[in-house]
Amino acid sequence: MNRRTPGSGQAVRHREPVPAADAPVRSPVRQQGPVQAASDEVDPELSENCPEPNGYFADAEQCDKYYQCRDGQITEKLCPDGMVFNDYDSDQEKCDLPFNIDCSKRPKLQTPIPSLHCPRQNGYFASETGACDKFYYCVDGMFNMITCPEGLVFNPRTGICTWPDEAQKKGCSSEDVFKFSCPKVNETEAATHPRYADPDDCQFFYVCINGETPRRNGCKLGQAFDDVAKHCEWARKVPDCADWYKDRLTDKQLDELENPPTPKPKPVNSSSKASRRRPSKRPKQPVDDRE
């Protein structure tokens, strides 16, 4: 899709972001929600720069600024702090999180409006303490702390939880998070992504990607990783882990996990079965032609 900005082919006067003190009051914002205008007044110097008579168009320099064109008249607008303009469809007025939009060609942003744990009013932000698995989700300057699933860390470039080696966050490498380093192996063995038992937890093990980068995986409940056979097995069959679930599951529970009961077949209701048959056609009565 050809993305157009106001002033394509001619100079456009770029105005600086509205200072925080003068910013208009905005209604509660949610991701991809409606936005408020930075200025609802039509600027006569910009009125001739609409690429089309109607639509929404990104600013050429500032990623969170855009323009509304209505009947050829242009109005400058600003996304909520922390969000940027989504310019994929000129018919839609939409602000989005910066992880979803390429702002490399229009990197300028409005002045931040920080609050507790929120460098900007909206978005996902890493913990200031450096905790690898914690981050904050901010909406209108109000935060919620979120913890990643075990073994994952917050990736500030994508705004989601990922493997430590993908996040490449300082102090949050795979070795830092797992406290485990992959043993050195030759190239042939490394290509098989070798597995190693977690020395502290029978239910878990490490997969060494290309023999170098550890990723922690787990067996299902009731099982343990067999470091000899290199696969998950019922704990009672793994000598070093036979008593691993002793204080958590009873023998009966372990047996039910290993040998789940076969579900009983549902009884067939003959009347209901008959009711699903197509009704037979009633035979036509013979016509007496002698009348």
PDB file of C-alpha atoms in Angstrom:
ATOM      1  CA  MET A   1       0.000   0.000   0.000  1.00  0.00           C
ATOM      2  CA  ASN A   2       1.316   3.437  -0.889  1.00  0.00           C
ATOM      3  CA  ARG A   3       1.467   5.394   2.325  1.00  0.00           C
ATOM      4  CA  ARG A   4       0.983   9.095   1.819  1.00  0.00           C
ATOM      5  CA  THR A   5       1.678  11.962   4.157  1.00  0.00           C
ATOM      6  CA  PRO A   6       0.374  15.514   3.982  1.00  0.00           C
ATOM      7  CA  GLY A   7       2.541  17.610   1.756  1.00  0.00           C
ATOM      8  CA  SER A   8       3.715  14.833  -0.568  1.00  0.00           C
ATOM      9  CA  GLY A   9       5.581  16.618  -3.321  1.00  0.00           C
ATOM     10  CA  GLN A  10       5.633  19.970  -1.520  1.00  0.00           C
ATOM     11  CA  ALA A  11       7.002  21.481   1.665  1.00  0.00           C
ATOM     12  CA  VAL A  12       4.963  20.993   4.821  1.00  0.00           C
ATOM     13  CA  ARG A  13       5.364  23.197   7.831  1.00  0.00           C
ATOM     14  CA  HIS A  14       6.177  20.885  10.759  1.00  0.00           C
ATOM     15  CA  ARG A  15       5.037  22.126  14.131  1.00  0.00           C
ATOM     16  CA  GLU A  16       6.643  21.045  17.392  1.00  0.00           C
ATOM     17  CA  PRO A  17       4.706  18.686  19.724  1.00  0.00           C
ATOM     18  CA  VAL A  18       2.206  20.263  22.072  1.00  0.00           C
ATOM     19  CA  PRO A  19       3.893  20.718  25.499  1.00  0.00           C
ATOM     20  CA  ALA A  20       2.541  18.538  28.287  1.00  0.00           C
ATOM     21  CA  ALA A  21       1.166  21.520  30.196  1.00  0.00           C
ATOM     22  CA  ASP A  22      -0.871  22.652  27.200  1.00  0.00           C
ATOM     23  CA  ALA A  23      -1.992  19.212  26.065  1.00  0.00           C
ATOM     24  CA  PRO A  24      -5.764  18.773  25.768  1.00  0.00           C
ATOM     25  CA  VAL A  25      -7.603  16.629  28.306  1.00  0.00           C
ATOM     26  CA  ARG A  26      -8.093  13.147  26.867  1.00  0.00           C
ATOM     27  CA  SER A  27     -10.752  10.592  27.627  1.00  0.00           C
ATOM     28  CA  PRO A  28      -9.624   7.123  28.876  1.00  0.00           C
ATOM     29  CA  VAL A  29      -7.528   5.425  26.220  1.00  0.00           C
ATOM     30  CA  ARG A  30      -7.246   1.790  25.279  1.00  0.00           C
ATOM     31  CA  GLN A  31      -5.015   0.265  22.624  1.00  0.00           C
ATOM     32  CA  GLN A  32      -6.209   1.172  19.142  1.00  0.00           C
ATOM     33  CA  GLY A  33      -8.957   3.301  20.674  1.00  0.00           C
ATOM     34  CA  PRO A  34     -10.237   6.720  19.591  1.00  0.00           C
ATOM     35  CA  VAL A  35      -7.960   9.715  19.992  1.00  0.00           C
ATOM     36  CA  GLN A  36      -8.277  13.437  20.592  1.00  0.00           C
ATOM     37  CA  ALA A  37      -7.123  16.217  18.338  1.00  0.00           C
ATOM     38  CA  ALA A  38      -3.956  18.107  19.171  1.00  0.00           C
ATOM     39  CA  SER A  39      -5.727  21.115  17.730  1.00  0.00           C
ATOM     40  CA  ASP A  40      -9.285  21.180  16.431  1.00  0.00           C
ATOM     41  CA  GLU A  41      -8.720  24.413  14.564  1.00  0.00           C
ATOM     42  CA  VAL A  42      -8.069  24.309  10.836  1.00  0.00           C
ATOM     43  CA  ASP A  43      -4.608  25.612  10.002  1.00  0.00           C
ATOM     44  CA  PRO A  44      -4.776  27.786   6.855  1.00  0.00           C
ATOM     45  CA  GLU A  45      -1.083  27.126   6.120  1.00  0.00           C
ATOM     46  CA  LEU A  46      -1.768  23.356   5.992  1.00  0.00           C
ATOM     47  CA  SER A  47      -5.164  23.387   4.314  1.00  0.00           C
ATOM     48  CA  GLU A  48      -3.709  22.821   0.846  1.00  0.00           C
ATOM     49  CA  ASN A  49      -1.628  19.788   1.866  1.00  0.00           C
ATOM     50  CA  CYS A  50      -4.287  17.044   2.033  1.00  0.00           C
ATOM     51  CA  PRO A  51      -3.225  14.105  -0.175  1.00  0.00           C
ATOM     52  CA  GLU A  52      -6.929  13.333  -0.564  1.00  0.00           C
ATOM     53  CA  PRO A  53     -10.043  15.321   0.349  1.00  0.00           C
ATOM     54  CA  ASN A  54     -10.910  12.891   3.170  1.00  0.00           C
ATOM     55  CA  GLY A  55      -8.873  10.555   5.363  1.00  0.00           C
ATOM     56  CA  TYR A  56      -6.219  10.315   8.067  1.00  0.00           C
ATOM     57  CA  PHE A  57      -2.551  10.788   7.187  1.00  0.00           C
ATOM     58  CA  ALA A  58       0.723  10.409   9.119  1.00  0.00           C
ATOM     59  CA  ASP A  59       3.043  13.319   9.788  1.00  0.00           C
ATOM     60  CA  ALA A  60       6.268  13.064   7.802  1.00  0.00           C
ATOM     61  CA  GLU A  61       8.555  13.470  10.842  1.00  0.00           C
ATOM     62  CA  GLN A  62       6.669  12.711  14.060  1.00  0.00           C
ATOM     63  CA  CYS A  63       5.301   9.199  14.581  1.00  0.00           C
ATOM     64  CA  ASP A  64       2.561  10.117  17.064  1.00  0.00           C
ATOM     65  CA  LYS A  65       1.259  13.076  15.040  1.00  0.00           C
ATOM     66  CA  TYR A  66      -1.206  12.814  12.164  1.00  0.00           C
ATOM     67  CA  TYR A  67      -3.733  14.819  10.196  1.00  0.00           C
ATOM     68  CA  GLN A  68      -7.435  14.537   9.544  1.00  0.00           C
ATOM     69  CA  CYS A  69      -8.613  15.739   6.166  1.00  0.00           C
ATOM     70  CA  ARG A  70     -12.305  16.468   5.748  1.00  0.00           C
ATOM     71  CA  ASP A  71     -13.549  17.990   2.515  1.00  0.00           C
ATOM     72  CA  GLY A  72     -10.025  19.177   1.823  1.00  0.00           C
ATOM     73  CA  GLN A  73      -9.634  20.916   5.196  1.00  0.00           C
ATOM     74  CA  ILE A  74      -6.787  19.651   7.379  1.00  0.00           C
ATOM     75  CA  THR A  75      -6.705  19.288  11.185  1.00  0.00           C
ATOM     76  CA  GLU A  76      -3.574  18.355  13.107  1.00  0.00           C
ATOM     77  CA  LYS A  77      -3.980  15.614  15.745  1.00  0.00           C
ATOM     78  CA  LEU A  78      -1.834  13.871  18.341  1.00  0.00           C
ATOM     79  CA  CYS A  79      -2.003  10.308  19.681  1.00  0.00           C
ATOM     80  CA  PRO A  80      -2.107   9.704  23.450  1.00  0.00           C
ATOM     81  CA  ASP A  81       1.359   9.768  25.018  1.00  0.00           C
ATOM     82  CA  GLY A  82       3.117   6.433  24.418  1.00  0.00           C
ATOM     83  CA  MET A  83       1.115   5.509  21.321  1.00  0.00           C
ATOM     84  CA  VAL A  84       1.822   6.219  17.644  1.00  0.00           C
ATOM     85  CA  PHE A  85      -0.325   6.672  14.563  1.00  0.00           C
ATOM     86  CA  ASN A  86      -1.195   3.539  12.599  1.00  0.00           C
ATOM     87  CA  ASP A  87      -0.989   4.637   8.947  1.00  0.00           C
ATOM     88  CA  TYR A  88      -1.902   1.360   7.241  1.00  0.00           C
ATOM     89  CA  ASP A  89      -5.395   2.485   6.295  1.00  0.00           C
ATOM     90  CA  SER A  90      -6.121   6.144   5.573  1.00  0.00           C
ATOM     91  CA  ASP A  91      -9.837   5.540   6.156  1.00  0.00           C
ATOM     92  CA  GLN A  92      -9.291   4.654   9.830  1.00  0.00           C
ATOM     93  CA  GLU A  93      -8.291   6.876  12.725  1.00  0.00           C
ATOM     94  CA  LYS A  94      -6.210   4.564  14.883  1.00  0.00           C
ATOM     95  CA  CYS A  95      -3.347   4.924  17.341  1.00  0.00           C
ATOM     96  CA  ASP A  96      -1.323   1.822  18.207  1.00  0.00           C
ATOM     97  CA  LEU A  97       1.549   0.658  20.386  1.00  0.00           C
ATOM     98  CA  PRO A  98       4.963   1.438  18.871  1.00  0.00           C
ATOM     99  CA  PHE A  99       5.896  -2.270  18.774  1.00  0.00           C
ATOM    100  CA  ASN A 100       3.397  -2.691  15.923  1.00  0.00           C
ATOM    101  CA  ILE A 101       4.403   0.309  13.797  1.00  0.00           C
ATOM    102  CA  ASP A 102       7.640   1.128  11.966  1.00  0.00           C
ATOM    103  CA  CYS A 103       8.652   4.620  13.100  1.00  0.00           C
ATOM    104  CA  SER A 104      12.188   4.514  11.717  1.00  0.00           C
ATOM    105  CA  LYS A 105      11.413   7.112   9.029  1.00  0.00           C
ATOM    106  CA  ARG A 106       9.507   9.469  11.370  1.00  0.00           C
ATOM    107  CA  PRO A 107      11.216   8.957  14.735  1.00  0.00           C
ATOM    108  CA  LYS A 108      10.169  12.153  16.532  1.00  0.00           C
ATOM    109  CA  LEU A 109       7.680  11.865  19.407  1.00  0.00           C
ATOM    110  CA  GLN A 110       5.830  14.226  21.696  1.00  0.00           C
ATOM    111  CA  THR A 111       7.316  15.185  25.072  1.00  0.00           C
ATOM    112  CA  PRO A 112       6.807  12.292  27.555  1.00  0.00           C
ATOM    113  CA  ILE A 113       4.354  12.615  30.439  1.00  0.00           C
ATOM    114  CA  PRO A 114       5.848  10.183  32.998  1.00  0.00           C
ATOM    115  CA  SER A 115       4.166   8.801  36.114  1.00  0.00           C
ATOM    116  CA  LEU A 116       4.956   6.064  38.650  1.00  0.00           C
ATOM    117  CA  HIS A 117       6.474   3.069  36.778  1.00  0.00           C
ATOM    118  CA  CYS A 118       5.292   4.600  33.479  1.00  0.00           C
ATOM    119  CA  PRO A 119       7.910   6.472  31.395  1.00  0.00           C
ATOM    120  CA  ARG A 120       4.955   7.409  29.158  1.00  0.00           C
ATOM    121  CA  GLN A 121       1.230   7.400  29.855  1.00  0.00           C
ATOM    122  CA  ASN A 122       0.521   4.292  27.757  1.00  0.00           C
ATOM    123  CA  GLY A 123       2.484   1.176  26.834  1.00  0.00           C
ATOM    124  CA  TYR A 124       4.523  -1.755  28.145  1.00  0.00           C
ATOM    125  CA  PHE A 125       7.689  -0.900  30.080  1.00  0.00           C
ATOM    126  CA  ALA A 126      10.462  -2.917  31.731  1.00  0.00           C
ATOM    127  CA  SER A 127      10.818  -2.912  35.512  1.00  0.00           C
ATOM    128  CA  GLU A 128      13.167  -0.197  36.795  1.00  0.00           C
ATOM    129  CA  THR A 129      14.672  -2.711  39.245  1.00  0.00           C
ATOM    130  CA  GLY A 130      16.080  -4.767  36.381  1.00  0.00           C
ATOM    131  CA  ALA A 131      13.881  -7.791  37.151  1.00  0.00           C
ATOM    132  CA  CYS A 132      14.027  -9.894  34.003  1.00  0.00           C
ATOM    133  CA  ASP A 133      10.548 -11.380  34.212  1.00  0.00           C
ATOM    134  CA  LYS A 134       8.538  -8.331  35.331  1.00  0.00           C
ATOM    135  CA  PHE A 135       7.137  -5.375  33.411  1.00  0.00           C
ATOM    136  CA  TYR A 136       4.441  -2.723  33.645  1.00  0.00           C
ATOM    137  CA  TYR A 137       1.374  -2.196  31.484  1.00  0.00           C
ATOM    138  CA  CYS A 138       0.402   1.485  31.633  1.00  0.00           C
ATOM    139  CA  VAL A 139      -2.943   3.015  30.641  1.00  0.00           C
ATOM    140  CA  ASP A 140      -3.448   6.764  31.153  1.00  0.00           C
ATOM    141  CA  GLY A 141      -0.507   6.793  33.551  1.00  0.00           C
ATOM    142  CA  MET A 142      -1.898   4.001  35.752  1.00  0.00           C
ATOM    143  CA  PHE A 143       0.217   0.829  35.936  1.00  0.00           C
ATOM    144  CA  ASN A 144      -0.306  -2.893  36.368  1.00  0.00           C
ATOM    145  CA  MET A 145       2.705  -5.096  37.078  1.00  0.00           C
ATOM    146  CA  ILE A 146       2.835  -8.317  35.054  1.00  0.00           C
ATOM    147  CA  THR A 147       5.110 -11.334  35.591  1.00  0.00           C
ATOM    148  CA  CYS A 148       6.216 -13.472  32.656  1.00  0.00           C
ATOM    149  CA  PRO A 149       5.725 -17.262  32.700  1.00  0.00           C
ATOM    150  CA  GLU A 150       8.610 -19.134  34.289  1.00  0.00           C
ATOM    151  CA  GLY A 151      11.675 -19.253  32.066  1.00  0.00           C
ATOM    152  CA  LEU A 152      10.687 -16.241  29.938  1.00  0.00           C
ATOM    153  CA  VAL A 153      11.772 -12.604  30.215  1.00  0.00           C
ATOM    154  CA  PHE A 154      10.282  -9.293  29.099  1.00  0.00           C
ATOM    155  CA  ASN A 155      11.497  -8.182  25.687  1.00  0.00           C
ATOM    156  CA  PRO A 156      11.465  -4.358  25.567  1.00  0.00           C
ATOM    157  CA  ARG A 157      11.732  -4.359  21.767  1.00  0.00           C
ATOM    158  CA  THR A 158       8.567  -6.368  21.210  1.00  0.00           C
ATOM    159  CA  GLY A 159       6.601  -5.724  24.405  1.00  0.00           C
ATOM    160  CA  ILE A 160       6.040  -9.434  25.096  1.00  0.00           C
ATOM    161  CA  CYS A 161       7.653 -12.243  27.102  1.00  0.00           C
ATOM    162  CA  THR A 162      10.198 -14.262  25.110  1.00  0.00           C
ATOM    163  CA  TRP A 163      13.111 -16.631  25.625  1.00  0.00           C
ATOM    164  CA  PRO A 164      16.126 -14.884  27.205  1.00  0.00           C
ATOM    165  CA  ASP A 165      18.297 -15.425  24.125  1.00  0.00           C
ATOM    166  CA  GLU A 166      15.666 -13.714  21.961  1.00  0.00           C
ATOM    167  CA  ALA A 167      15.248 -10.746  24.291  1.00  0.00           C
ATOM    168  CA  GLN A 168      19.022 -10.137  24.469  1.00  0.00           C
ATOM    169  CA  LYS A 169      18.492  -7.996  27.547  1.00  0.00           C
ATOM    170  CA  LYS A 170      21.539  -7.093  29.614  1.00  0.00           C
ATOM    171  CA  GLY A 171      21.747  -9.172  32.780  1.00  0.00           C
ATOM    172  CA  CYS A 172      18.964 -11.460  31.549  1.00  0.00           C
ATOM    173  CA  SER A 173      20.809 -13.986  29.393  1.00  0.00           C
ATOM    174  CA  SER A 174      19.857 -17.661  29.442  1.00  0.00           C
ATOM    175  CA  GLU A 175      22.749 -18.388  31.812  1.00  0.00           C
ATOM    176  CA  ASP A 176      21.707 -15.515  34.109  1.00  0.00           C
ATOM    177  CA  VAL A 177      18.070 -16.640  34.275  1.00  0.00           C
ATOM    178  CA  PHE A 178      18.522 -20.409  34.484  1.00  0.00           C
ATOM    179  CA  LYS A 179      21.875 -20.582  36.269  1.00  0.00           C
ATOM    180  CA  PHE A 180      22.756 -23.316  33.807  1.00  0.00           C
ATOM    181  CA  SER A 181      25.412 -23.483  31.089  1.00  0.00           C
ATOM    182  CA  CYS A 182      25.404 -25.977  28.239  1.00  0.00           C
ATOM    183  CA  PRO A 183      28.299 -28.449  28.263  1.00  0.00           C
ATOM    184  CA  LYS A 184      30.706 -28.142  25.341  1.00  0.00           C
ATOM    185  CA  VAL A 185      29.989 -30.666  22.576  1.00  0.00           C
ATOM    186  CA  ASN A 186      31.166 -31.251  19.022  1.00  0.00           C
ATOM    187  CA  GLU A 187      29.341 -29.827  16.003  1.00  0.00           C
ATOM    188  CA  THR A 188      27.559 -33.076  15.175  1.00  0.00           C
ATOM    189  CA  GLU A 189      26.063 -33.404  18.649  1.00  0.00           C
ATOM    190  CA  ALA A 190      25.310 -29.685  18.852  1.00  0.00           C
ATOM    191  CA  ALA A 191      23.149 -29.949  15.740  1.00  0.00           C
ATOM    192  CA  THR A 192      20.821 -32.352  17.598  1.00  0.00           C
ATOM    193  CA  HIS A 193      20.015 -29.734  20.298  1.00  0.00           C
ATOM    194  CA  PRO A 194      21.083 -31.986  23.187  1.00  0.00           C
ATOM    195  CA  ARG A 195      18.980 -32.284  26.344  1.00  0.00           C
ATOM    196  CA  TYR A 196      20.128 -32.272  29.959  1.00  0.00           C
ATOM    197  CA  ALA A 197      18.267 -32.888  33.205  1.00  0.00           C
ATOM    198  CA  ASP A 198      17.631 -29.926  35.493  1.00  0.00           C
ATOM    199  CA  PRO A 199      19.940 -30.697  38.439  1.00  0.00           C
ATOM    200  CA  ASP A 200      17.432 -29.205  40.910  1.00  0.00           C
ATOM    201  CA  ASP A 201      14.041 -30.327  39.543  1.00  0.00           C
ATOM    202  CA  CYS A 202      13.250 -33.799  38.202  1.00  0.00           C
ATOM    203  CA  GLN A 203      10.249 -32.545  36.215  1.00  0.00           C
ATOM    204  CA  PHE A 204      12.326 -30.133  34.119  1.00  0.00           C
ATOM    205  CA  PHE A 205      15.185 -30.323  31.662  1.00  0.00           C
ATOM    206  CA  TYR A 206      17.203 -28.043  29.393  1.00  0.00           C
ATOM    207  CA  VAL A 207      17.356 -28.065  25.618  1.00  0.00           C
ATOM    208  CA  CYS A 208      20.630 -26.579  24.383  1.00  0.00           C
ATOM    209  CA  ILE A 209      19.890 -24.874  21.069  1.00  0.00           C
ATOM    210  CA  ASN A 210      22.784 -25.597  18.696  1.00  0.00           C
ATOM    211  CA  GLY A 211      24.588 -26.948  21.742  1.00  0.00           C
ATOM    212  CA  GLU A 212      25.037 -23.469  23.230  1.00  0.00           C
ATOM    213  CA  THR A 213      21.848 -21.691  24.356  1.00  0.00           C
ATOM    214  CA  PRO A 214      19.815 -23.336  27.155  1.00  0.00           C
ATOM    215  CA  ARG A 215      16.012 -23.265  27.169  1.00  0.00           C
ATOM    216  CA  ARG A 216      14.101 -24.790  30.060  1.00  0.00           C
ATOM    217  CA  ASN A 217      11.321 -27.253  29.292  1.00  0.00           C
ATOM    218  CA  GLY A 218       9.204 -29.503  31.491  1.00  0.00           C
ATOM    219  CA  CYS A 219       7.565 -32.908  31.573  1.00  0.00           C
ATOM    220  CA  LYS A 220       3.877 -33.250  32.408  1.00  0.00           C
ATOM    221  CA  LEU A 221       2.710 -33.835  35.959  1.00  0.00           C
ATOM    222  CA  GLY A 222       3.697 -37.236  37.292  1.00  0.00           C
ATOM    223  CA  GLN A 223       6.641 -37.568  34.937  1.00  0.00           C
ATOM    224  CA  ALA A 224      10.358 -36.878  35.271  1.00  0.00           C
ATOM    225  CA  PHE A 225      13.146 -36.377  32.763  1.00  0.00           C
ATOM    226  CA  ASP A 226      15.213 -39.501  32.208  1.00  0.00           C
ATOM    227  CA  ASP A 227      18.736 -38.187  31.671  1.00  0.00           C
ATOM    228  CA  VAL A 228      19.867 -41.547  30.268  1.00  0.00           C
ATOM    229  CA  ALA A 229      17.095 -42.072  27.716  1.00  0.00           C
ATOM    230  CA  LYS A 230      16.814 -38.258  27.189  1.00  0.00           C
ATOM    231  CA  HIS A 231      13.023 -38.132  27.318  1.00  0.00           C
ATOM    232  CA  CYS A 232      10.169 -37.761  29.803  1.00  0.00           C
ATOM    233  CA  GLU A 233       9.092 -40.902  31.655  1.00  0.00           C
ATOM    234  CA  TRP A 234       6.815 -41.746  34.574  1.00  0.00           C
ATOM    235  CA  ALA A 235       8.728 -40.805  37.696  1.00  0.00           C
ATOM    236  CA  ARG A 236       8.619 -44.307  39.239  1.00  0.00           C
ATOM    237  CA  LYS A 237      10.561 -45.586  36.223  1.00  0.00           C
ATOM    238  CA  VAL A 238      13.390 -43.052  36.677  1.00  0.00           C
ATOM    239  CA  PRO A 239      15.624 -44.331  39.539  1.00  0.00           C
ATOM    240  CA  ASP A 240      16.955 -40.929  40.609  1.00  0.00           C
ATOM    241  CA  CYS A 241      13.464 -39.385  40.635  1.00  0.00           C
ATOM    242  CA  ALA A 242      11.239 -42.246  41.832  1.00  0.00           C
ATOM    243  CA  ASP A 243      10.231 -40.328  44.992  1.00  0.00           C
ATOM    244  CA  TRP A 244      10.058 -36.864  43.416  1.00  0.00           C
ATOM    245  CA  TYR A 245       6.289 -36.490  43.835  1.00  0.00           C
ATOM    246  CA  LYS A 246       6.136 -38.222  47.229  1.00  0.00           C
ATOM    247  CA  ASP A 247       5.148 -35.101  49.179  1.00  0.00           C
ATOM    248  CA  ARG A 248       2.882 -33.681  46.465  1.00  0.00           C
ATOM    249  CA  LEU A 249       0.872 -36.570  45.054  1.00  0.00           C
ATOM    250  CA  THR A 250      -0.448 -39.784  46.590  1.00  0.00           C
ATOM    251  CA  ASP A 251       0.245 -43.195  45.075  1.00  0.00           C
ATOM    252  CA  LYS A 252      -3.371 -43.319  43.927  1.00  0.00           C
ATOM    253  CA  GLN A 253      -3.080 -39.955  42.151  1.00  0.00           C
ATOM    254  CA  LEU A 254       0.134 -41.026  40.457  1.00  0.00           C
ATOM    255  CA  ASP A 255      -1.475 -44.273  39.373  1.00  0.00           C
ATOM    256  CA  GLU A 256      -4.463 -42.400  37.917  1.00  0.00           C
ATOM    257  CA  LEU A 257      -2.132 -40.105  36.003  1.00  0.00           C
ATOM    258  CA  GLU A 258      -0.225 -43.048  34.595  1.00  0.00           C
ATOM    259  CA  ASN A 259      -3.288 -45.208  33.982  1.00  0.00           C
ATOM    260  CA  PRO A 260      -6.265 -42.918  33.427  1.00  0.00           C
ATOM    261  CA  PRO A 261      -9.632 -44.694  33.667  1.00  0.00           C
ATOM    262  CA  THR A 262     -11.264 -45.575  30.361  1.00  0.00           C
ATOM    263  CA  PRO A 263     -14.386 -43.464  29.905  1.00  0.00           C
ATOM    264  CA  LYS A 264     -17.591 -45.501  29.885  1.00  0.00           C
ATOM    265  CA  PRO A 265     -19.549 -45.420  26.636  1.00  0.00           C
ATOM    266  CA  LYS A 266     -22.725 -43.379  26.793  1.00  0.00           C
ATOM    267  CA  PRO A 267     -25.927 -45.442  26.712  1.00  0.00           C
ATOM    268  CA  VAL A 268     -27.862 -45.237  23.481  1.00  0.00           C
ATOM    269  CA  ASN A 269     -31.460 -44.078  23.870  1.00  0.00           C
ATOM    270  CA  SER A 270     -33.470 -46.049  21.354  1.00  0.00           C
ATOM    271  CA  SER A 271     -36.311 -43.537  21.298  1.00  0.00           C
ATOM    272  CA  SER A 272     -34.003 -40.622  20.623  1.00  0.00           C
ATOM    273  CA  LYS A 273     -32.225 -42.597  17.935  1.00  0.00           C
ATOM    274  CA  ALA A 274     -35.526 -43.337  16.217  1.00  0.00           C
ATOM    275  CA  SER A 275     -36.541 -39.695  16.384  1.00  0.00           C
ATOM    276  CA  ARG A 276     -33.554 -38.714  14.246  1.00  0.00           C
ATOM    277  CA  ARG A 277     -34.685 -40.867  11.347  1.00  0.00           C
ATOM    278  CA  ARG A 278     -36.356 -39.187   8.432  1.00  0.00           C
ATOM    279  CA  PRO A 279     -40.121 -39.817   8.515  1.00  0.00           C
ATOM    280  CA  SER A 280     -41.253 -42.255   5.872  1.00  0.00           C
ATOM    281  CA  LYS A 281     -43.453 -40.874   3.160  1.00  0.00           C
ATOM    282  CA  ARG A 282     -47.130 -41.696   3.533  1.00  0.00           C
ATOM    283  CA  PRO A 283     -48.332 -43.791   0.560  1.00  0.00           C
ATOM    284  CA  LYS A 284     -50.721 -42.065  -1.770  1.00  0.00           C
ATOM    285  CA  GLN A 285     -54.334 -43.166  -1.651  1.00  0.00           C
ATOM    286  CA  PRO A 286     -55.567 -44.801  -4.879  1.00  0.00           C
ATOM    287  CA  VAL A 287     -57.827 -42.641  -7.003  1.00  0.00           C
ATOM    288  CA  ASP A 288     -61.146 -44.111  -8.078  1.00  0.00           C
ATOM    289  CA  ASP A 289     -61.737 -43.070 -11.691  1.00  0.00           C
ATOM    290  CA  ARG A 290     -65.243 -44.448 -11.664  1.00  0.00           C
ATOM    291  CA  GLU A 291     -66.673 -41.409  -9.863  1.00  0.00           C
TER     292      GLU A 291
END
